[in-house]
Short mmCIF file of C-alpha atoms and ligand atoms in Angstrom, two decimals:
data_model
loop_
_atom_site.label_atom_id
_atom_site.label_comp_id
_atom_site.label_asym_id
_atom_site.label_seq_id
_atom_site.Cartn_x
_atom_site.Cartn_y
_atom_site.Cartn_z
CA MET P 407 -0.01 0.00 0.01
CA LYS P 408 1.22 3.47 -0.84
CA LEU P 409 -1.24 5.71 1.04
CA THR P 410 -1.31 6.33 4.78
CA GLN P 411 -4.34 5.32 6.83
CA LYS P 412 -5.10 9.03 7.33
CA THR P 413 -5.15 9.68 3.56
CA ILE P 414 -7.37 6.62 3.01
CA GLU P 415 -9.85 7.96 5.58
CA GLN P 416 -9.77 11.46 4.05
CA LEU P 417 -10.36 10.15 0.53
CA ALA P 418 -13.20 7.91 1.74
CA GLU P 419 -14.88 10.89 3.42
CA HIS P 420 -14.34 13.03 0.29
CA LEU P 421 -15.94 10.42 -2.01
CA GLU P 422 -18.75 9.51 0.35
CA ASN P 423 -19.63 13.21 0.83
CA ALA P 424 -19.80 13.55 -2.96
CA GLU P 425 -22.25 10.64 -3.05
CA LEU P 426 -24.40 11.81 -0.14
CA GLN P 427 -24.46 15.45 -1.28
CA ALA P 428 -24.81 14.54 -4.97
CA HIS P 429 -21.91 16.60 -6.29
CA ASP P 430 -19.06 15.55 -8.55
CA VAL P 431 -15.30 15.55 -7.86
CA VAL P 432 -12.16 15.04 -9.94
CA LYS P 433 -10.72 11.54 -9.99
CA ILE P 434 -8.59 10.92 -6.93
CA THR P 435 -5.59 9.55 -8.81
CA ASP P 436 -4.97 13.10 -10.15
CA GLU P 437 -3.73 14.04 -6.66
CA HIS P 438 -2.58 10.55 -5.64
CA PRO P 439 -1.02 8.93 -8.72
CA GLU P 440 0.98 6.63 -6.45
CA MET P 441 -2.06 4.82 -5.01
CA ASP P 442 -2.21 1.07 -5.70
CA TRP P 443 -5.00 -1.53 -5.96
CA ASP P 444 -4.93 -2.28 -2.23
CA ASP P 445 -5.29 1.43 -1.50
CA ALA P 446 -8.29 1.61 -3.87
CA TYR P 447 -10.11 -1.25 -2.12
CA ALA P 448 -9.07 0.12 1.31
CA ILE P 449 -10.81 3.42 0.44
CA GLN P 450 -13.92 1.49 -0.67
CA ASN P 451 -13.83 -0.52 2.58
CA GLU P 452 -13.54 2.68 4.59
CA ILE P 453 -16.64 4.06 2.81
CA LEU P 454 -18.43 0.84 3.79
CA ARG P 455 -17.21 1.16 7.39
CA ARG P 456 -18.61 4.71 7.54
CA LYS P 457 -22.00 3.53 6.30
CA LEU P 458 -22.18 0.56 8.69
CA ALA P 459 -21.27 2.86 11.58
CA ARG P 460 -24.24 5.02 10.55
CA GLY P 461 -26.56 1.99 10.71
CA ASN P 462 -26.72 0.99 7.02
CA ARG P 463 -26.73 -2.71 6.15
CA VAL P 464 -25.07 -4.57 3.30
CA VAL P 465 -27.79 -6.12 1.08
CA GLY P 466 -25.65 -7.35 -1.79
CA LEU P 467 -22.44 -7.23 -3.77
CA LYS P 468 -21.68 -6.30 -7.37
CA ALA P 469 -19.27 -7.00 -10.13
CA GLY P 470 -18.82 -4.09 -12.52
CA LEU P 471 -17.18 -3.57 -15.89
CA THR P 472 -17.69 -7.24 -16.74
CA SER P 473 -18.71 -6.82 -20.38
CA HIS P 474 -16.49 -5.71 -23.24
CA ALA P 475 -19.13 -3.07 -24.11
CA LYS P 476 -18.78 -1.53 -20.64
CA MET P 477 -14.98 -1.85 -20.55
CA LYS P 478 -14.76 -0.12 -23.92
CA GLN P 479 -17.25 2.55 -22.88
CA MET P 480 -15.22 3.39 -19.78
CA GLY P 481 -11.73 2.81 -21.21
CA VAL P 482 -10.67 0.09 -18.73
CA GLU P 483 -9.65 -3.56 -19.13
CA THR P 484 -10.49 -5.28 -15.84
CA PRO P 485 -13.70 -5.83 -13.82
CA CYS P 486 -14.17 -4.28 -10.39
CA PHE P 487 -16.16 -5.27 -7.28
CA GLY P 488 -18.27 -3.27 -4.87
CA PHE P 489 -20.97 -3.43 -2.21
CA LEU P 490 -24.69 -2.56 -2.13
CA VAL P 491 -26.32 -1.17 1.01
CA ASP P 492 -29.96 -0.94 2.08
CA TYR P 493 -30.81 2.52 0.81
CA PHE P 494 -29.57 1.65 -2.71
CA SER P 495 -32.49 -0.79 -3.07
CA VAL P 496 -35.57 0.49 -4.94
CA PRO P 497 -38.76 -1.59 -5.25
CA ASP P 498 -39.84 -2.86 -8.66
CA GLY P 499 -41.75 -0.07 -10.41
CA GLY P 500 -40.45 2.42 -7.85
CA GLU P 501 -39.36 6.05 -8.20
CA ILE P 502 -35.78 7.30 -8.05
CA LYS P 503 -35.17 10.94 -7.21
CA ILE P 504 -32.78 12.53 -9.70
CA LYS P 505 -31.86 15.27 -7.26
CA GLU P 506 -30.26 12.66 -4.96
CA LEU P 507 -27.91 11.66 -7.80
CA ILE P 508 -25.29 13.37 -9.97
CA HIS P 509 -25.56 11.98 -13.53
CA PRO P 510 -27.17 8.53 -13.30
CA LYS P 511 -27.05 5.84 -15.96
CA VAL P 512 -28.88 2.52 -16.07
CA GLU P 513 -27.62 -0.89 -17.07
CA PRO P 514 -29.32 -4.28 -17.48
CA GLU P 515 -28.05 -6.98 -15.17
CA ILE P 516 -28.61 -10.60 -14.23
CA ALA P 517 -28.73 -10.84 -10.41
CA PHE P 518 -27.65 -14.05 -8.67
CA VAL P 519 -28.84 -15.11 -5.21
CA LEU P 520 -26.73 -17.81 -3.55
CA LYS P 521 -27.97 -20.73 -1.43
CA ARG P 522 -24.43 -21.65 -0.40
CA ALA P 523 -21.29 -19.67 0.35
CA LEU P 524 -18.63 -19.38 -2.36
CA LYS P 525 -14.95 -19.12 -1.62
CA GLY P 526 -11.96 -18.73 -3.88
CA PRO P 527 -9.27 -19.27 -5.02
CA GLY P 528 -10.21 -21.72 -7.77
CA CYS P 529 -13.91 -20.84 -7.91
CA HIS P 530 -15.34 -21.58 -11.39
CA ILE P 531 -18.69 -21.27 -13.12
CA GLY P 532 -19.65 -24.85 -12.16
CA ALA P 533 -19.23 -24.02 -8.48
CA VAL P 534 -21.20 -20.80 -8.96
CA LEU P 535 -24.11 -22.57 -10.67
CA ALA P 536 -24.16 -25.30 -7.97
CA ALA P 537 -24.25 -22.62 -5.23
CA THR P 538 -26.91 -20.43 -6.93
CA ASP P 539 -30.45 -20.49 -5.56
CA PHE P 540 -31.93 -18.42 -8.41
CA VAL P 541 -31.33 -15.57 -10.82
CA MET P 542 -33.56 -12.59 -11.57
CA PRO P 543 -33.52 -9.39 -13.63
CA GLY P 544 -31.98 -6.25 -12.13
CA ILE P 545 -31.61 -2.67 -13.27
CA GLU P 546 -28.49 -1.10 -11.83
CA ILE P 547 -28.37 2.67 -11.55
CA ILE P 548 -24.75 3.76 -11.55
CA ASP P 549 -23.69 7.27 -10.66
CA SER P 550 -19.93 7.86 -10.73
CA ARG P 551 -18.93 10.61 -8.36
CA TYR P 552 -16.27 11.63 -10.90
CA ARG P 553 -16.84 14.55 -13.22
CA ASP P 554 -18.27 13.47 -16.59
CA PHE P 555 -17.84 9.79 -15.59
CA LYS P 556 -14.06 10.24 -16.28
CA PHE P 557 -11.93 7.93 -14.20
CA ASP P 558 -9.33 5.18 -14.18
CA LEU P 559 -9.87 1.77 -12.59
CA LYS P 560 -8.26 2.62 -9.22
CA SER P 561 -10.36 5.75 -8.84
CA VAL P 562 -13.57 3.90 -9.70
CA ILE P 563 -12.83 1.03 -7.28
CA ALA P 564 -12.31 3.56 -4.47
CA ASP P 565 -15.68 5.07 -5.45
CA ASN P 566 -17.42 1.70 -4.83
CA CYS P 567 -17.64 1.12 -8.58
CA SER P 568 -20.17 3.94 -9.11
CA SER P 569 -22.85 2.10 -7.09
CA SER P 570 -25.91 4.13 -6.21
CA ARG P 571 -29.26 2.34 -6.67
CA PHE P 572 -30.62 -0.96 -7.98
CA VAL P 573 -34.03 -2.50 -8.70
CA LEU P 574 -34.79 -6.24 -8.71
CA GLY P 575 -37.94 -7.76 -10.14
CA GLY P 576 -39.35 -10.30 -12.53
CA GLN P 577 -39.16 -13.95 -11.60
CA ALA P 578 -36.70 -15.78 -9.39
CA VAL P 579 -35.69 -18.72 -11.61
CA PRO P 580 -33.38 -21.60 -10.63
CA VAL P 581 -30.41 -21.81 -13.02
CA GLY P 582 -30.73 -25.54 -13.72
CA GLN P 583 -33.00 -25.14 -16.76
CA LEU P 584 -31.43 -21.93 -18.10
CA ASP P 585 -28.55 -21.29 -20.45
CA LEU P 586 -27.48 -17.91 -19.02
CA ARG P 587 -25.28 -17.25 -22.05
CA THR P 588 -28.14 -17.12 -24.52
CA LEU P 589 -30.72 -15.27 -22.43
CA GLY P 590 -31.94 -12.29 -24.43
CA VAL P 591 -31.90 -8.89 -22.69
CA VAL P 592 -33.90 -5.85 -23.83
CA MET P 593 -33.85 -2.56 -21.94
CA GLU P 594 -36.29 0.18 -22.90
CA LYS P 595 -36.25 3.86 -22.03
CA ASN P 596 -39.63 5.55 -22.46
CA GLY P 597 -40.85 2.61 -24.54
CA GLU P 598 -37.90 2.59 -26.94
CA ALA P 599 -35.37 -0.26 -26.94
CA VAL P 600 -32.04 1.41 -26.03
CA ALA P 601 -29.91 -1.61 -25.07
CA ILE P 602 -30.10 -5.14 -26.43
CA GLY P 603 -27.84 -8.04 -25.60
CA ALA P 604 -27.45 -11.58 -24.29
CA GLY P 605 -25.99 -13.01 -21.10
CA ALA P 606 -22.74 -14.11 -22.74
CA ALA P 607 -21.77 -10.42 -23.06
CA VAL P 608 -20.75 -10.72 -19.39
CA LEU P 609 -17.35 -12.44 -19.50
CA GLY P 610 -18.70 -15.18 -21.82
CA HIS P 611 -21.03 -16.42 -19.01
CA PRO P 612 -22.51 -14.27 -16.21
CA ALA P 613 -21.51 -16.93 -13.62
CA ALA P 614 -17.86 -16.14 -14.50
CA ALA P 615 -18.32 -12.68 -12.93
CA ILE P 616 -19.50 -14.29 -9.68
CA ALA P 617 -16.54 -16.71 -9.76
CA MET P 618 -14.18 -13.74 -10.24
CA LEU P 619 -15.72 -12.02 -7.23
CA ALA P 620 -15.30 -15.19 -5.12
CA ASN P 621 -11.65 -15.44 -6.21
CA HIS P 622 -11.08 -11.73 -5.52
CA LEU P 623 -12.50 -12.11 -1.98
CA GLY P 624 -10.71 -15.44 -1.49
CA ALA P 625 -7.37 -13.71 -2.10
CA ARG P 626 -8.28 -11.49 0.88
CA GLY P 627 -9.34 -14.46 3.05
CA GLU P 628 -13.07 -13.63 2.60
CA GLU P 629 -16.00 -15.46 1.03
CA ILE P 630 -19.38 -14.64 -0.48
CA PRO P 631 -21.84 -15.72 2.21
CA ALA P 632 -24.88 -17.93 1.52
CA GLY P 633 -27.94 -15.82 0.74
CA THR P 634 -25.96 -13.01 -0.91
CA MET P 635 -27.49 -11.21 -3.89
CA ILE P 636 -24.87 -10.25 -6.49
CA LEU P 637 -25.27 -8.07 -9.57
CA SER P 638 -23.12 -9.75 -12.23
CA GLY P 639 -22.47 -6.62 -14.31
CA GLY P 640 -24.05 -4.66 -17.12
CA VAL P 641 -24.82 -6.77 -20.20
CA THR P 642 -24.63 -3.65 -22.42
CA GLU P 643 -23.29 -0.14 -22.26
CA ALA P 644 -24.93 2.03 -19.62
CA VAL P 645 -27.63 4.52 -20.75
CA ALA P 646 -28.00 8.04 -19.31
CA VAL P 647 -31.34 8.90 -17.67
CA GLY P 648 -33.02 12.07 -16.43
CA ALA P 649 -36.19 13.20 -14.67
CA GLY P 650 -39.32 11.86 -16.34
CA ASP P 651 -37.63 8.78 -17.82
CA HIS P 652 -39.18 5.35 -17.38
CA VAL P 653 -36.91 2.32 -17.72
CA ASN P 654 -38.12 -1.21 -18.32
CA LEU P 655 -35.87 -4.26 -18.53
CA ARG P 656 -37.00 -7.62 -19.87
CA ILE P 657 -34.85 -10.73 -19.72
CA GLN P 658 -35.89 -13.88 -21.56
CA ALA P 659 -37.41 -16.45 -19.19
CA LEU P 660 -36.91 -14.14 -16.18
CA GLY P 661 -39.61 -11.51 -16.79
CA GLY P 662 -39.36 -7.76 -16.37
CA VAL P 663 -38.42 -5.03 -13.90
CA SER P 664 -38.92 -1.29 -14.13
CA CYS P 665 -38.32 2.06 -12.46
CA ARG P 666 -39.13 5.72 -13.01
CA PHE P 667 -36.90 8.77 -12.53
CA ILE P 668 -38.54 11.82 -10.98
O1 LIG V 1143 -21.64 -1.57 -12.55
C1 LIG V 1143 -20.77 -1.20 -13.35
O2 LIG V 1143 -20.45 -1.87 -14.34
C2 LIG V 1143 -20.12 0.13 -13.11
C3 LIG V 1143 -18.73 -0.04 -12.73
C4 LIG V 1143 -18.06 1.29 -12.63
C5 LIG V 1143 -17.82 1.95 -13.93
C6 LIG V 1143 -18.89 2.88 -14.36
O3 LIG V 1143 -19.23 3.82 -13.62
O4 LIG V 1143 -19.37 2.72 -15.47
MG1 LIG V 1144 -23.36 -2.66 -13.02
#
């Protein structure tokens, strides 16, 4: 690690304030080019610690930047992992207040819910499928705290991978009868299809994103606990939204989920 504990705490406060007050900031590597990957996750962990101390609860995990479309859109080459807390969760069909966010975008995701814990290293898609209770459709609302969504991978990891809100809905379907690679995904904004894809856009198989998360946590001596909900990553590029927009996601065999921005 290259940053002191004091700097990690200051950067966590800086980024969390930007989230809570809905204002943007410049990417933190501009002032701290020396920071390394462990520093980036330490800042994210410190943001989580602050939220837990305030009484928030973790309700899920996420893998981000898991499709080539997303990596290309954001100019990075590796996935990232973050956490989801209680107030990020929006009910199916619910309203999301634009004034609480900076410059939100939506992305279509396949959400996994585990019946058994997963621990790396060596976790693979077979282990993920065996440990999965069901999958369901999810809309993730990302909202980078960085000006114009301009960042590098270390900055975005520190910023909890742009996490801000998510909506789950549709049907909870066991994975046994599904081929997650060929599931068709259609996301509409105001009735118009704006993002179309299939599950294989996520690392060839969405379960590979969950395996990567288990291996990432395993390298730190942690596991994904049984019962955890995990967003496996945007199947397509993210789409910008504003007040008045209605977003509807349909995933083949899993049904639909929607939300409205006010
Ligand atoms: O969930 C995601 O794929 C987002 C990861 C962070 C990068 C971004 O803000 O697009
Ligand atoms: Mg995402």
